[in-house]
Amino acid sequence: MKYRNKNQARNNVQDSSAKQANRQTKVAGGNFVDKLHAYRDQHAHALFSSLGRIVAAPFNLIMTISVLAIAISFVSGFYILEVNIQQLAVHIEANNQISLFLRDDVSEAHANKLAESIRKNSNVQNVKLITKEEAATEFQTYSGFGSAINELEKNPLPIVLQVLPKKNLDDIHELEALQKEFQQSPEVDVVQIDLQWIERLQSITNVVKLFANMLSILLGVAVLVIIGNTVRLELHNRREEVVILKLVGATNSFIQRPFLYAGFWIGFISSIFAWFIVTVLMLILRYSVEKLSSLYGGSFHMLFLSLTDTLTLIVVSSLLGVFASWTVISYQMHTTRLKKQKILKV
């Protein structure tokens, strides 16, 4: 019974090899249209037959895809974390105004002229003037010491100009230069801006970006190794079929094709599962993060993987699978060729 099953499997391989040889014959002869159709049929057969072989071993498929999906989701997760931190940094910097406290002897008319001159600055987006009366009203509303200011004979609060820098002005040195420029004005008493907070936020963004890049490289290598090892085992299981294909005259590219598509399918399916993992985690975190932002008076909304990011994830993962398969197959065939040459010399 075992002998009969083995012969039957060998006959199936031979029949498959004969069909592949017939396709190669069609490519070798005939007009351009016939060659194009035969080439298309070869790739279509390799594409779907490789998928069928992968699905035929569901346990191995689930184990491999799970490991790869987790590795790829780490890379995608840190990427989207970096994107959200950058968005938060831009949001904070956009609301980080420079406050100019004017001298007590500066009149409101003079302050309006100063505000107009500052608006003409190429690095300034907008200027808001807060009069002494408006400042006193805000102090009474938010400070909790509203009754204390009413006891004073004169309003001690100065006129304030709130300067909003342009969005492209995100360098700490440029903001310091703008601060010094305002400080040189004779009407200005104090210039206030929280440069330390901006510097800390930029440092955090740079650290996350560097860590995400390093993690991408390490996990990219891990993905290559895992897919390469999976394809190597598949090649080992199909070594008899490869030998028969070589005997009937199949080219190296023809033999490599189904294994390359196997690597493509592994990378493609893993990227889909990785996208699903990242999206679910982001949905779980979104409510808590946005609620925390609202408690501090913010309107931060988490960003998800865009269509471009998703397509990039799928394409890169699929190409990594193809590259890993090509590397393993090329190495194995080169090793086999060297062994044959040694045998012939002996």
mmCIF file of C-alpha atoms in Angstrom:
data_model
loop_
_atom_site.group_PDB
_atom_site.id
_atom_site.type_symbol
_atom_site.label_atom_id
_atom_site.label_comp_id
_atom_site.label_asym_id
_atom_site.label_seq_id
_atom_site.Cartn_x
_atom_site.Cartn_y
_atom_site.Cartn_z
ATOM 1 C CA MET A 1 0.000 0.000 0.000
ATOM 2 C CA LYS A 2 2.813 2.390 0.854
ATOM 3 C CA TYR A 3 4.562 1.463 -2.401
ATOM 4 C CA ARG A 4 1.376 2.142 -4.357
ATOM 5 C CA ASN A 5 0.868 5.561 -2.695
ATOM 6 C CA LYS A 6 4.480 6.481 -3.346
ATOM 7 C CA ASN A 7 4.153 5.517 -7.022
ATOM 8 C CA GLN A 8 0.920 7.457 -7.268
ATOM 9 C CA ALA A 9 2.529 10.569 -5.767
ATOM 10 C CA ARG A 10 5.466 10.184 -8.137
ATOM 11 C CA ASN A 11 3.068 9.867 -11.089
ATOM 12 C CA ASN A 12 1.276 13.031 -9.995
ATOM 13 C CA VAL A 13 4.591 14.867 -9.855
ATOM 14 C CA GLN A 14 5.499 13.542 -13.305
ATOM 15 C CA ASP A 15 2.121 14.603 -14.718
ATOM 16 C CA SER A 16 2.572 18.048 -13.208
ATOM 17 C CA SER A 17 6.097 18.200 -14.584
ATOM 18 C CA ALA A 18 4.855 17.198 -18.032
ATOM 19 C CA LYS A 19 2.256 19.967 -17.961
ATOM 20 C CA GLN A 20 4.888 22.490 -16.935
ATOM 21 C CA ALA A 21 7.172 21.236 -19.716
ATOM 22 C CA ASN A 22 4.356 21.685 -22.225
ATOM 23 C CA ARG A 23 3.907 25.259 -21.032
ATOM 24 C CA GLN A 24 7.614 25.887 -21.518
ATOM 25 C CA THR A 25 7.375 24.419 -25.032
ATOM 26 C CA LYS A 26 4.579 26.852 -25.831
ATOM 27 C CA VAL A 27 6.746 29.699 -24.630
ATOM 28 C CA ALA A 28 9.673 28.543 -26.738
ATOM 29 C CA GLY A 29 7.650 28.386 -29.969
ATOM 30 C CA GLY A 30 4.690 30.200 -31.514
ATOM 31 C CA ASN A 31 3.936 33.847 -32.018
ATOM 32 C CA PHE A 32 4.176 36.619 -29.465
ATOM 33 C CA VAL A 33 0.541 36.309 -28.328
ATOM 34 C CA ASP A 34 0.918 32.575 -27.661
ATOM 35 C CA LYS A 35 4.101 33.200 -25.706
ATOM 36 C CA LEU A 36 2.382 35.906 -23.670
ATOM 37 C CA HIS A 37 -0.595 33.655 -22.883
ATOM 38 C CA ALA A 38 1.666 30.749 -21.938
ATOM 39 C CA TYR A 39 3.765 33.029 -19.703
ATOM 40 C CA ARG A 40 0.585 34.290 -18.032
ATOM 41 C CA ASP A 41 -0.660 30.728 -17.499
ATOM 42 C CA GLN A 42 2.641 29.722 -15.911
ATOM 43 C CA HIS A 43 2.529 32.575 -13.417
ATOM 44 C CA ALA A 44 -1.171 32.051 -12.664
ATOM 45 C CA HIS A 45 -0.565 28.342 -12.028
ATOM 46 C CA ALA A 46 2.440 29.071 -9.786
ATOM 47 C CA LEU A 47 0.527 31.798 -7.921
ATOM 48 C CA PHE A 48 -2.539 29.743 -7.024
ATOM 49 C CA SER A 49 -0.792 26.390 -6.633
ATOM 50 C CA SER A 50 1.599 27.938 -4.095
ATOM 51 C CA LEU A 51 -1.382 29.333 -2.169
ATOM 52 C CA GLY A 52 -3.035 25.912 -2.232
ATOM 53 C CA ARG A 53 0.072 24.234 -0.835
ATOM 54 C CA ILE A 54 0.303 26.788 1.977
ATOM 55 C CA VAL A 55 -3.360 26.424 2.948
ATOM 56 C CA ALA A 56 -3.044 22.619 2.815
ATOM 57 C CA ALA A 57 -0.924 22.797 6.000
ATOM 58 C CA PRO A 58 -3.114 25.025 8.238
ATOM 59 C CA PHE A 59 -1.231 24.453 11.498
ATOM 60 C CA ASN A 60 2.122 25.501 10.032
ATOM 61 C CA LEU A 61 0.428 28.411 8.278
ATOM 62 C CA ILE A 62 -1.215 29.683 11.471
ATOM 63 C CA MET A 63 2.013 29.438 13.475
ATOM 64 C CA THR A 64 4.096 31.204 10.828
ATOM 65 C CA ILE A 65 1.526 33.916 10.110
ATOM 66 C CA SER A 66 0.992 34.587 13.834
ATOM 67 C CA VAL A 67 4.687 35.171 14.508
ATOM 68 C CA LEU A 68 5.129 37.329 11.411
ATOM 69 C CA ALA A 69 1.951 39.330 12.050
ATOM 70 C CA ILE A 70 3.072 40.164 15.603
ATOM 71 C CA ALA A 71 6.523 41.231 14.370
ATOM 72 C CA ILE A 72 5.087 43.394 11.581
ATOM 73 C CA SER A 73 2.459 44.876 13.922
ATOM 74 C CA PHE A 74 5.254 46.040 16.263
ATOM 75 C CA VAL A 75 6.817 47.992 13.405
ATOM 76 C CA SER A 76 3.470 49.404 12.263
ATOM 77 C CA GLY A 77 2.475 50.224 15.832
ATOM 78 C CA PHE A 78 5.614 52.240 16.540
ATOM 79 C CA TYR A 79 5.219 53.995 13.192
ATOM 80 C CA ILE A 80 1.672 55.120 13.976
ATOM 81 C CA LEU A 81 2.809 56.063 17.506
ATOM 82 C CA GLU A 82 5.466 58.302 15.967
ATOM 83 C CA VAL A 83 2.855 59.866 13.661
ATOM 84 C CA ASN A 84 0.531 60.616 16.585
ATOM 85 C CA ILE A 85 3.343 62.093 18.694
ATOM 86 C CA GLN A 86 4.327 64.343 15.796
ATOM 87 C CA GLN A 87 0.703 65.424 15.454
ATOM 88 C CA LEU A 88 0.584 66.153 19.190
ATOM 89 C CA ALA A 89 3.809 68.159 18.924
ATOM 90 C CA VAL A 90 2.437 70.225 16.052
ATOM 91 C CA HIS A 91 -0.809 70.768 17.978
ATOM 92 C CA ILE A 92 1.039 71.954 21.096
ATOM 93 C CA GLU A 93 3.463 74.142 19.154
ATOM 94 C CA ALA A 94 0.579 75.682 17.232
ATOM 95 C CA ASN A 95 -1.031 76.713 20.538
ATOM 96 C CA ASN A 96 2.233 77.724 22.208
ATOM 97 C CA GLN A 97 2.036 81.480 22.024
ATOM 98 C CA ILE A 98 4.640 84.066 22.889
ATOM 99 C CA SER A 99 3.305 86.516 25.476
ATOM 100 C CA LEU A 100 4.644 90.088 25.348
ATOM 101 C CA PHE A 101 3.962 92.005 28.576
ATOM 102 C CA LEU A 102 4.214 95.701 27.722
ATOM 103 C CA ARG A 103 5.474 98.445 30.004
ATOM 104 C CA ASP A 104 2.938 100.137 32.215
ATOM 105 C CA ASP A 105 3.334 103.504 30.464
ATOM 106 C CA VAL A 106 2.439 102.113 27.014
ATOM 107 C CA SER A 107 -1.001 103.293 25.917
ATOM 108 C CA GLU A 108 -3.571 101.122 24.148
ATOM 109 C CA ALA A 109 -3.180 103.091 20.898
ATOM 110 C CA HIS A 110 0.588 102.607 20.991
ATOM 111 C CA ALA A 111 0.060 98.907 21.714
ATOM 112 C CA ASN A 112 -2.165 98.595 18.624
ATOM 113 C CA LYS A 113 0.565 100.118 16.451
ATOM 114 C CA LEU A 114 3.104 97.709 17.921
ATOM 115 C CA ALA A 115 0.765 94.781 17.213
ATOM 116 C CA GLU A 116 0.406 95.888 13.583
ATOM 117 C CA SER A 117 4.178 96.085 13.151
ATOM 118 C CA ILE A 118 4.615 92.601 14.649
ATOM 119 C CA ARG A 119 1.973 91.179 12.274
ATOM 120 C CA LYS A 120 4.202 92.210 9.369
ATOM 121 C CA ASN A 121 6.945 89.911 10.666
ATOM 122 C CA SER A 122 7.420 86.967 8.280
ATOM 123 C CA ASN A 123 7.681 84.514 11.198
ATOM 124 C CA VAL A 124 4.433 85.604 12.853
ATOM 125 C CA GLN A 125 1.055 84.106 12.047
ATOM 126 C CA ASN A 126 -1.211 86.206 14.255
ATOM 127 C CA VAL A 127 -1.153 88.758 17.096
ATOM 128 C CA LYS A 128 -3.882 89.207 19.709
ATOM 129 C CA LEU A 129 -4.035 92.286 21.947
ATOM 130 C CA ILE A 130 -5.355 91.926 25.502
ATOM 131 C CA THR A 131 -6.154 95.252 27.155
ATOM 132 C CA LYS A 132 -5.776 95.966 30.849
ATOM 133 C CA GLU A 133 -9.540 95.659 31.359
ATOM 134 C CA GLU A 134 -9.658 92.285 29.567
ATOM 135 C CA ALA A 135 -6.679 91.067 31.589
ATOM 136 C CA ALA A 136 -8.417 92.088 34.828
ATOM 137 C CA THR A 137 -11.586 90.251 33.772
ATOM 138 C CA GLU A 138 -9.623 87.061 33.025
ATOM 139 C CA PHE A 139 -7.801 87.379 36.354
ATOM 140 C CA GLN A 140 -11.080 87.678 38.244
ATOM 141 C CA THR A 141 -12.564 84.695 36.386
ATOM 142 C CA TYR A 142 -9.727 82.176 36.541
ATOM 143 C CA SER A 143 -7.427 83.151 39.424
ATOM 144 C CA GLY A 144 -9.869 82.882 42.317
ATOM 145 C CA PHE A 145 -8.640 86.225 43.720
ATOM 146 C CA GLY A 146 -11.121 88.450 41.907
ATOM 147 C CA SER A 147 -12.036 90.414 45.032
ATOM 148 C CA ALA A 148 -8.404 91.300 45.715
ATOM 149 C CA ILE A 149 -7.966 93.256 42.498
ATOM 150 C CA ASN A 150 -11.091 95.299 43.233
ATOM 151 C CA GLU A 151 -9.474 96.583 46.430
ATOM 152 C CA LEU A 152 -6.681 98.229 44.436
ATOM 153 C CA GLU A 153 -6.979 101.846 43.329
ATOM 154 C CA LYS A 154 -5.302 101.167 39.957
ATOM 155 C CA ASN A 155 -5.312 98.157 37.674
ATOM 156 C CA PRO A 156 -1.751 96.747 37.967
ATOM 157 C CA LEU A 157 -2.058 94.365 35.024
ATOM 158 C CA PRO A 158 -0.230 95.397 31.830
ATOM 159 C CA ILE A 159 -1.340 95.222 28.210
ATOM 160 C CA VAL A 160 -0.410 91.851 26.730
ATOM 161 C CA LEU A 161 0.294 90.892 23.121
ATOM 162 C CA GLN A 162 -0.140 87.178 22.396
ATOM 163 C CA VAL A 163 2.002 86.329 19.370
ATOM 164 C CA LEU A 164 1.371 83.087 17.488
ATOM 165 C CA PRO A 165 4.438 81.978 15.472
ATOM 166 C CA LYS A 166 3.984 80.350 12.091
ATOM 167 C CA LYS A 167 3.570 76.565 11.994
ATOM 168 C CA ASN A 168 6.787 76.034 10.059
ATOM 169 C CA LEU A 169 8.705 77.735 12.860
ATOM 170 C CA ASP A 170 9.390 74.586 14.881
ATOM 171 C CA ASP A 171 13.114 74.938 15.526
ATOM 172 C CA ILE A 172 13.991 75.873 19.087
ATOM 173 C CA HIS A 173 16.756 78.238 17.915
ATOM 174 C CA GLU A 174 14.371 80.097 15.602
ATOM 175 C CA LEU A 175 11.940 80.610 18.474
ATOM 176 C CA GLU A 176 14.764 81.881 20.688
ATOM 177 C CA ALA A 177 15.780 84.335 17.956
ATOM 178 C CA LEU A 178 12.188 85.554 17.692
ATOM 179 C CA GLN A 179 12.036 85.943 21.475
ATOM 180 C CA LYS A 180 15.224 88.059 21.505
ATOM 181 C CA GLU A 181 13.855 90.179 18.673
ATOM 182 C CA PHE A 182 10.731 91.007 20.670
ATOM 183 C CA GLN A 183 12.754 91.615 23.828
ATOM 184 C CA GLN A 184 14.711 94.383 22.083
ATOM 185 C CA SER A 185 11.561 96.422 21.582
ATOM 186 C CA PRO A 186 11.470 99.367 24.055
ATOM 187 C CA GLU A 187 7.731 98.916 24.663
ATOM 188 C CA VAL A 188 8.152 95.323 25.843
ATOM 189 C CA ASP A 189 8.867 94.631 29.495
ATOM 190 C CA VAL A 190 8.832 90.802 29.611
ATOM 191 C CA VAL A 191 8.725 88.111 26.906
ATOM 192 C CA GLN A 192 7.361 84.757 28.077
ATOM 193 C CA ILE A 193 7.531 81.462 26.167
ATOM 194 C CA ASP A 194 7.950 77.904 27.450
ATOM 195 C CA LEU A 195 10.947 76.874 25.345
ATOM 196 C CA GLN A 196 11.910 74.056 27.702
ATOM 197 C CA TRP A 197 8.615 72.256 27.136
ATOM 198 C CA ILE A 198 9.006 72.539 23.347
ATOM 199 C CA GLU A 199 12.568 71.246 23.577
ATOM 200 C CA ARG A 200 11.488 68.273 25.705
ATOM 201 C CA LEU A 201 8.689 67.416 23.308
ATOM 202 C CA GLN A 202 11.017 67.544 20.311
ATOM 203 C CA SER A 203 13.507 65.313 22.127
ATOM 204 C CA ILE A 204 10.783 62.756 22.883
ATOM 205 C CA THR A 205 9.723 62.788 19.227
ATOM 206 C CA ASN A 206 13.294 62.216 18.041
ATOM 207 C CA VAL A 207 13.824 59.334 20.494
ATOM 208 C CA VAL A 208 10.607 57.599 19.415
ATOM 209 C CA LYS A 209 11.522 58.065 15.747
ATOM 210 C CA LEU A 210 15.016 56.630 16.260
ATOM 211 C CA PHE A 211 13.689 53.677 18.253
ATOM 212 C CA ALA A 212 11.030 52.970 15.612
ATOM 213 C CA ASN A 213 13.656 52.963 12.848
ATOM 214 C CA MET A 214 15.953 50.612 14.775
ATOM 215 C CA LEU A 215 13.050 48.301 15.603
ATOM 216 C CA SER A 216 11.978 48.283 11.953
ATOM 217 C CA ILE A 217 15.422 47.111 10.865
ATOM 218 C CA LEU A 218 15.646 44.375 13.509
ATOM 219 C CA LEU A 219 12.147 43.038 12.922
ATOM 220 C CA GLY A 220 12.641 43.304 9.161
ATOM 221 C CA VAL A 221 15.616 40.961 9.464
ATOM 222 C CA ALA A 222 13.516 38.663 11.681
ATOM 223 C CA VAL A 223 10.778 38.559 9.037
ATOM 224 C CA LEU A 224 13.343 37.644 6.375
ATOM 225 C CA VAL A 225 14.723 34.814 8.520
ATOM 226 C CA ILE A 226 11.287 33.392 9.381
ATOM 227 C CA ILE A 227 9.994 33.446 5.807
ATOM 228 C CA GLY A 228 13.297 32.109 4.499
ATOM 229 C CA ASN A 229 13.225 29.189 6.921
ATOM 230 C CA THR A 230 9.599 28.408 6.002
ATOM 231 C CA VAL A 231 10.437 28.347 2.296
ATOM 232 C CA ARG A 232 13.529 26.235 2.979
ATOM 233 C CA LEU A 233 11.382 23.591 4.682
ATOM 234 C CA GLU A 234 8.934 23.685 1.778
ATOM 235 C CA LEU A 235 11.804 23.197 -0.650
ATOM 236 C CA HIS A 236 13.071 20.257 1.402
ATOM 237 C CA ASN A 237 9.624 18.616 1.325
ATOM 238 C CA ARG A 238 9.417 19.029 -2.457
ATOM 239 C CA ARG A 239 12.966 18.028 -3.330
ATOM 240 C CA GLU A 240 11.784 14.985 -5.373
ATOM 241 C CA GLU A 241 9.563 17.213 -7.488
ATOM 242 C CA VAL A 242 12.450 19.624 -8.050
ATOM 243 C CA VAL A 243 14.703 16.748 -9.172
ATOM 244 C CA ILE A 244 12.096 15.519 -11.671
ATOM 245 C CA LEU A 245 11.577 19.036 -13.017
ATOM 246 C CA LYS A 246 15.322 19.351 -13.581
ATOM 247 C CA LEU A 247 15.326 15.979 -15.388
ATOM 248 C CA VAL A 248 12.632 17.110 -17.851
ATOM 249 C CA GLY A 249 14.592 20.299 -18.585
ATOM 250 C CA ALA A 250 12.899 22.925 -16.411
ATOM 251 C CA THR A 251 14.863 26.136 -15.997
ATOM 252 C CA ASN A 252 15.977 27.499 -12.633
ATOM 253 C CA SER A 253 13.576 30.436 -12.889
ATOM 254 C CA PHE A 254 10.705 28.040 -13.556
ATOM 255 C CA ILE A 255 11.585 25.976 -10.481
ATOM 256 C CA GLN A 256 11.998 29.081 -8.321
ATOM 257 C CA ARG A 257 8.667 30.616 -9.331
ATOM 258 C CA PRO A 258 6.249 28.705 -7.019
ATOM 259 C CA PHE A 259 8.562 29.243 -4.034
ATOM 260 C CA LEU A 260 8.757 32.967 -4.766
ATOM 261 C CA TYR A 261 4.983 33.144 -4.847
ATOM 262 C CA ALA A 262 4.857 31.167 -1.592
ATOM 263 C CA GLY A 263 7.015 33.852 0.026
ATOM 264 C CA PHE A 264 4.737 36.492 -1.475
ATOM 265 C CA TRP A 265 1.628 34.879 0.008
ATOM 266 C CA ILE A 266 3.215 34.523 3.443
ATOM 267 C CA GLY A 267 4.241 38.191 3.505
ATOM 268 C CA PHE A 268 0.895 39.334 2.089
ATOM 269 C CA ILE A 269 -1.266 37.398 4.563
ATOM 270 C CA SER A 270 0.972 38.412 7.483
ATOM 271 C CA SER A 271 0.621 42.103 6.587
ATOM 272 C CA ILE A 272 -3.183 41.817 6.522
ATOM 273 C CA PHE A 273 -3.220 40.272 9.996
ATOM 274 C CA ALA A 274 -0.701 42.866 11.242
ATOM 275 C CA TRP A 275 -2.935 45.686 9.975
ATOM 276 C CA PHE A 276 -5.880 44.100 11.786
ATOM 277 C CA ILE A 277 -3.910 43.853 15.059
ATOM 278 C CA VAL A 278 -2.753 47.491 14.908
ATOM 279 C CA THR A 279 -6.230 48.769 14.024
ATOM 280 C CA VAL A 280 -7.890 46.880 16.892
ATOM 281 C CA LEU A 281 -5.309 48.155 19.400
ATOM 282 C CA MET A 282 -5.750 51.731 18.165
ATOM 283 C CA LEU A 283 -9.534 51.438 18.510
ATOM 284 C CA ILE A 284 -9.105 50.215 22.087
ATOM 285 C CA LEU A 285 -6.767 53.100 22.977
ATOM 286 C CA ARG A 286 -8.600 55.857 21.114
ATOM 287 C CA TYR A 287 -11.383 56.431 23.637
ATOM 288 C CA SER A 288 -9.029 56.635 26.635
ATOM 289 C CA VAL A 289 -6.531 58.923 24.892
ATOM 290 C CA GLU A 290 -9.141 61.314 23.537
ATOM 291 C CA LYS A 291 -10.908 61.413 26.918
ATOM 292 C CA LEU A 292 -7.593 62.280 28.610
ATOM 293 C CA SER A 293 -7.044 65.021 26.043
ATOM 294 C CA SER A 294 -10.499 66.489 26.691
ATOM 295 C CA LEU A 295 -9.819 66.611 30.452
ATOM 296 C CA TYR A 296 -6.910 68.973 29.728
ATOM 297 C CA GLY A 297 -9.016 71.082 27.390
ATOM 298 C CA GLY A 298 -7.514 69.646 24.215
ATOM 299 C CA SER A 299 -9.075 68.235 21.064
ATOM 300 C CA PHE A 300 -6.527 65.573 20.152
ATOM 301 C CA HIS A 301 -7.772 62.855 17.788
ATOM 302 C CA MET A 302 -5.714 59.734 17.197
ATOM 303 C CA LEU A 303 -4.582 58.966 13.673
ATOM 304 C CA PHE A 304 -4.878 55.486 12.190
ATOM 305 C CA LEU A 305 -2.983 53.878 9.330
ATOM 306 C CA SER A 306 -4.022 55.716 6.177
ATOM 307 C CA LEU A 307 -4.730 54.043 2.840
ATOM 308 C CA THR A 308 -1.210 54.904 1.668
ATOM 309 C CA ASP A 309 0.303 53.512 4.879
ATOM 310 C CA THR A 310 -1.742 50.310 4.546
ATOM 311 C CA LEU A 311 -0.733 49.774 0.921
ATOM 312 C CA THR A 312 2.903 50.447 1.818
ATOM 313 C CA LEU A 313 2.685 47.905 4.648
ATOM 314 C CA ILE A 314 1.261 45.240 2.316
ATOM 315 C CA VAL A 315 3.718 45.923 -0.512
ATOM 316 C CA VAL A 316 6.809 45.991 1.732
ATOM 317 C CA SER A 317 5.794 42.807 3.570
ATOM 318 C CA SER A 318 5.099 41.003 0.295
ATOM 319 C CA LEU A 319 8.422 42.115 -1.182
ATOM 320 C CA LEU A 320 10.240 40.956 1.954
ATOM 321 C CA GLY A 321 8.630 37.552 1.493
ATOM 322 C CA VAL A 322 9.691 37.367 -2.156
ATOM 323 C CA PHE A 323 13.227 38.502 -1.329
ATOM 324 C CA ALA A 324 13.591 35.955 1.487
ATOM 325 C CA SER A 325 12.355 33.175 -0.798
ATOM 326 C CA TRP A 326 14.659 34.220 -3.623
ATOM 327 C CA THR A 327 17.662 34.293 -1.280
ATOM 328 C CA VAL A 328 16.985 30.810 0.105
ATOM 329 C CA ILE A 329 16.197 29.213 -3.268
ATOM 330 C CA SER A 330 19.233 30.770 -4.951
ATOM 331 C CA TYR A 331 21.504 29.584 -2.138
ATOM 332 C CA GLN A 332 20.084 26.048 -2.166
ATOM 333 C CA MET A 333 20.376 25.723 -5.938
ATOM 334 C CA HIS A 334 23.908 27.106 -5.894
ATOM 335 C CA THR A 335 24.870 24.602 -3.179
ATOM 336 C CA THR A 336 23.317 21.738 -5.159
ATOM 337 C CA ARG A 337 25.225 22.790 -8.273
ATOM 338 C CA LEU A 338 28.525 22.781 -6.379
ATOM 339 C CA LYS A 339 27.828 19.296 -5.003
ATOM 340 C CA LYS A 340 27.146 17.982 -8.504
ATOM 341 C CA GLN A 341 30.394 19.471 -9.784
ATOM 342 C CA LYS A 342 32.351 17.756 -6.993
ATOM 343 C CA ILE A 343 30.703 14.409 -7.775
ATOM 344 C CA LEU A 344 31.534 14.729 -11.477
ATOM 345 C CA LYS A 345 35.175 15.521 -10.699
ATOM 346 C CA VAL A 346 35.449 12.432 -8.517
#
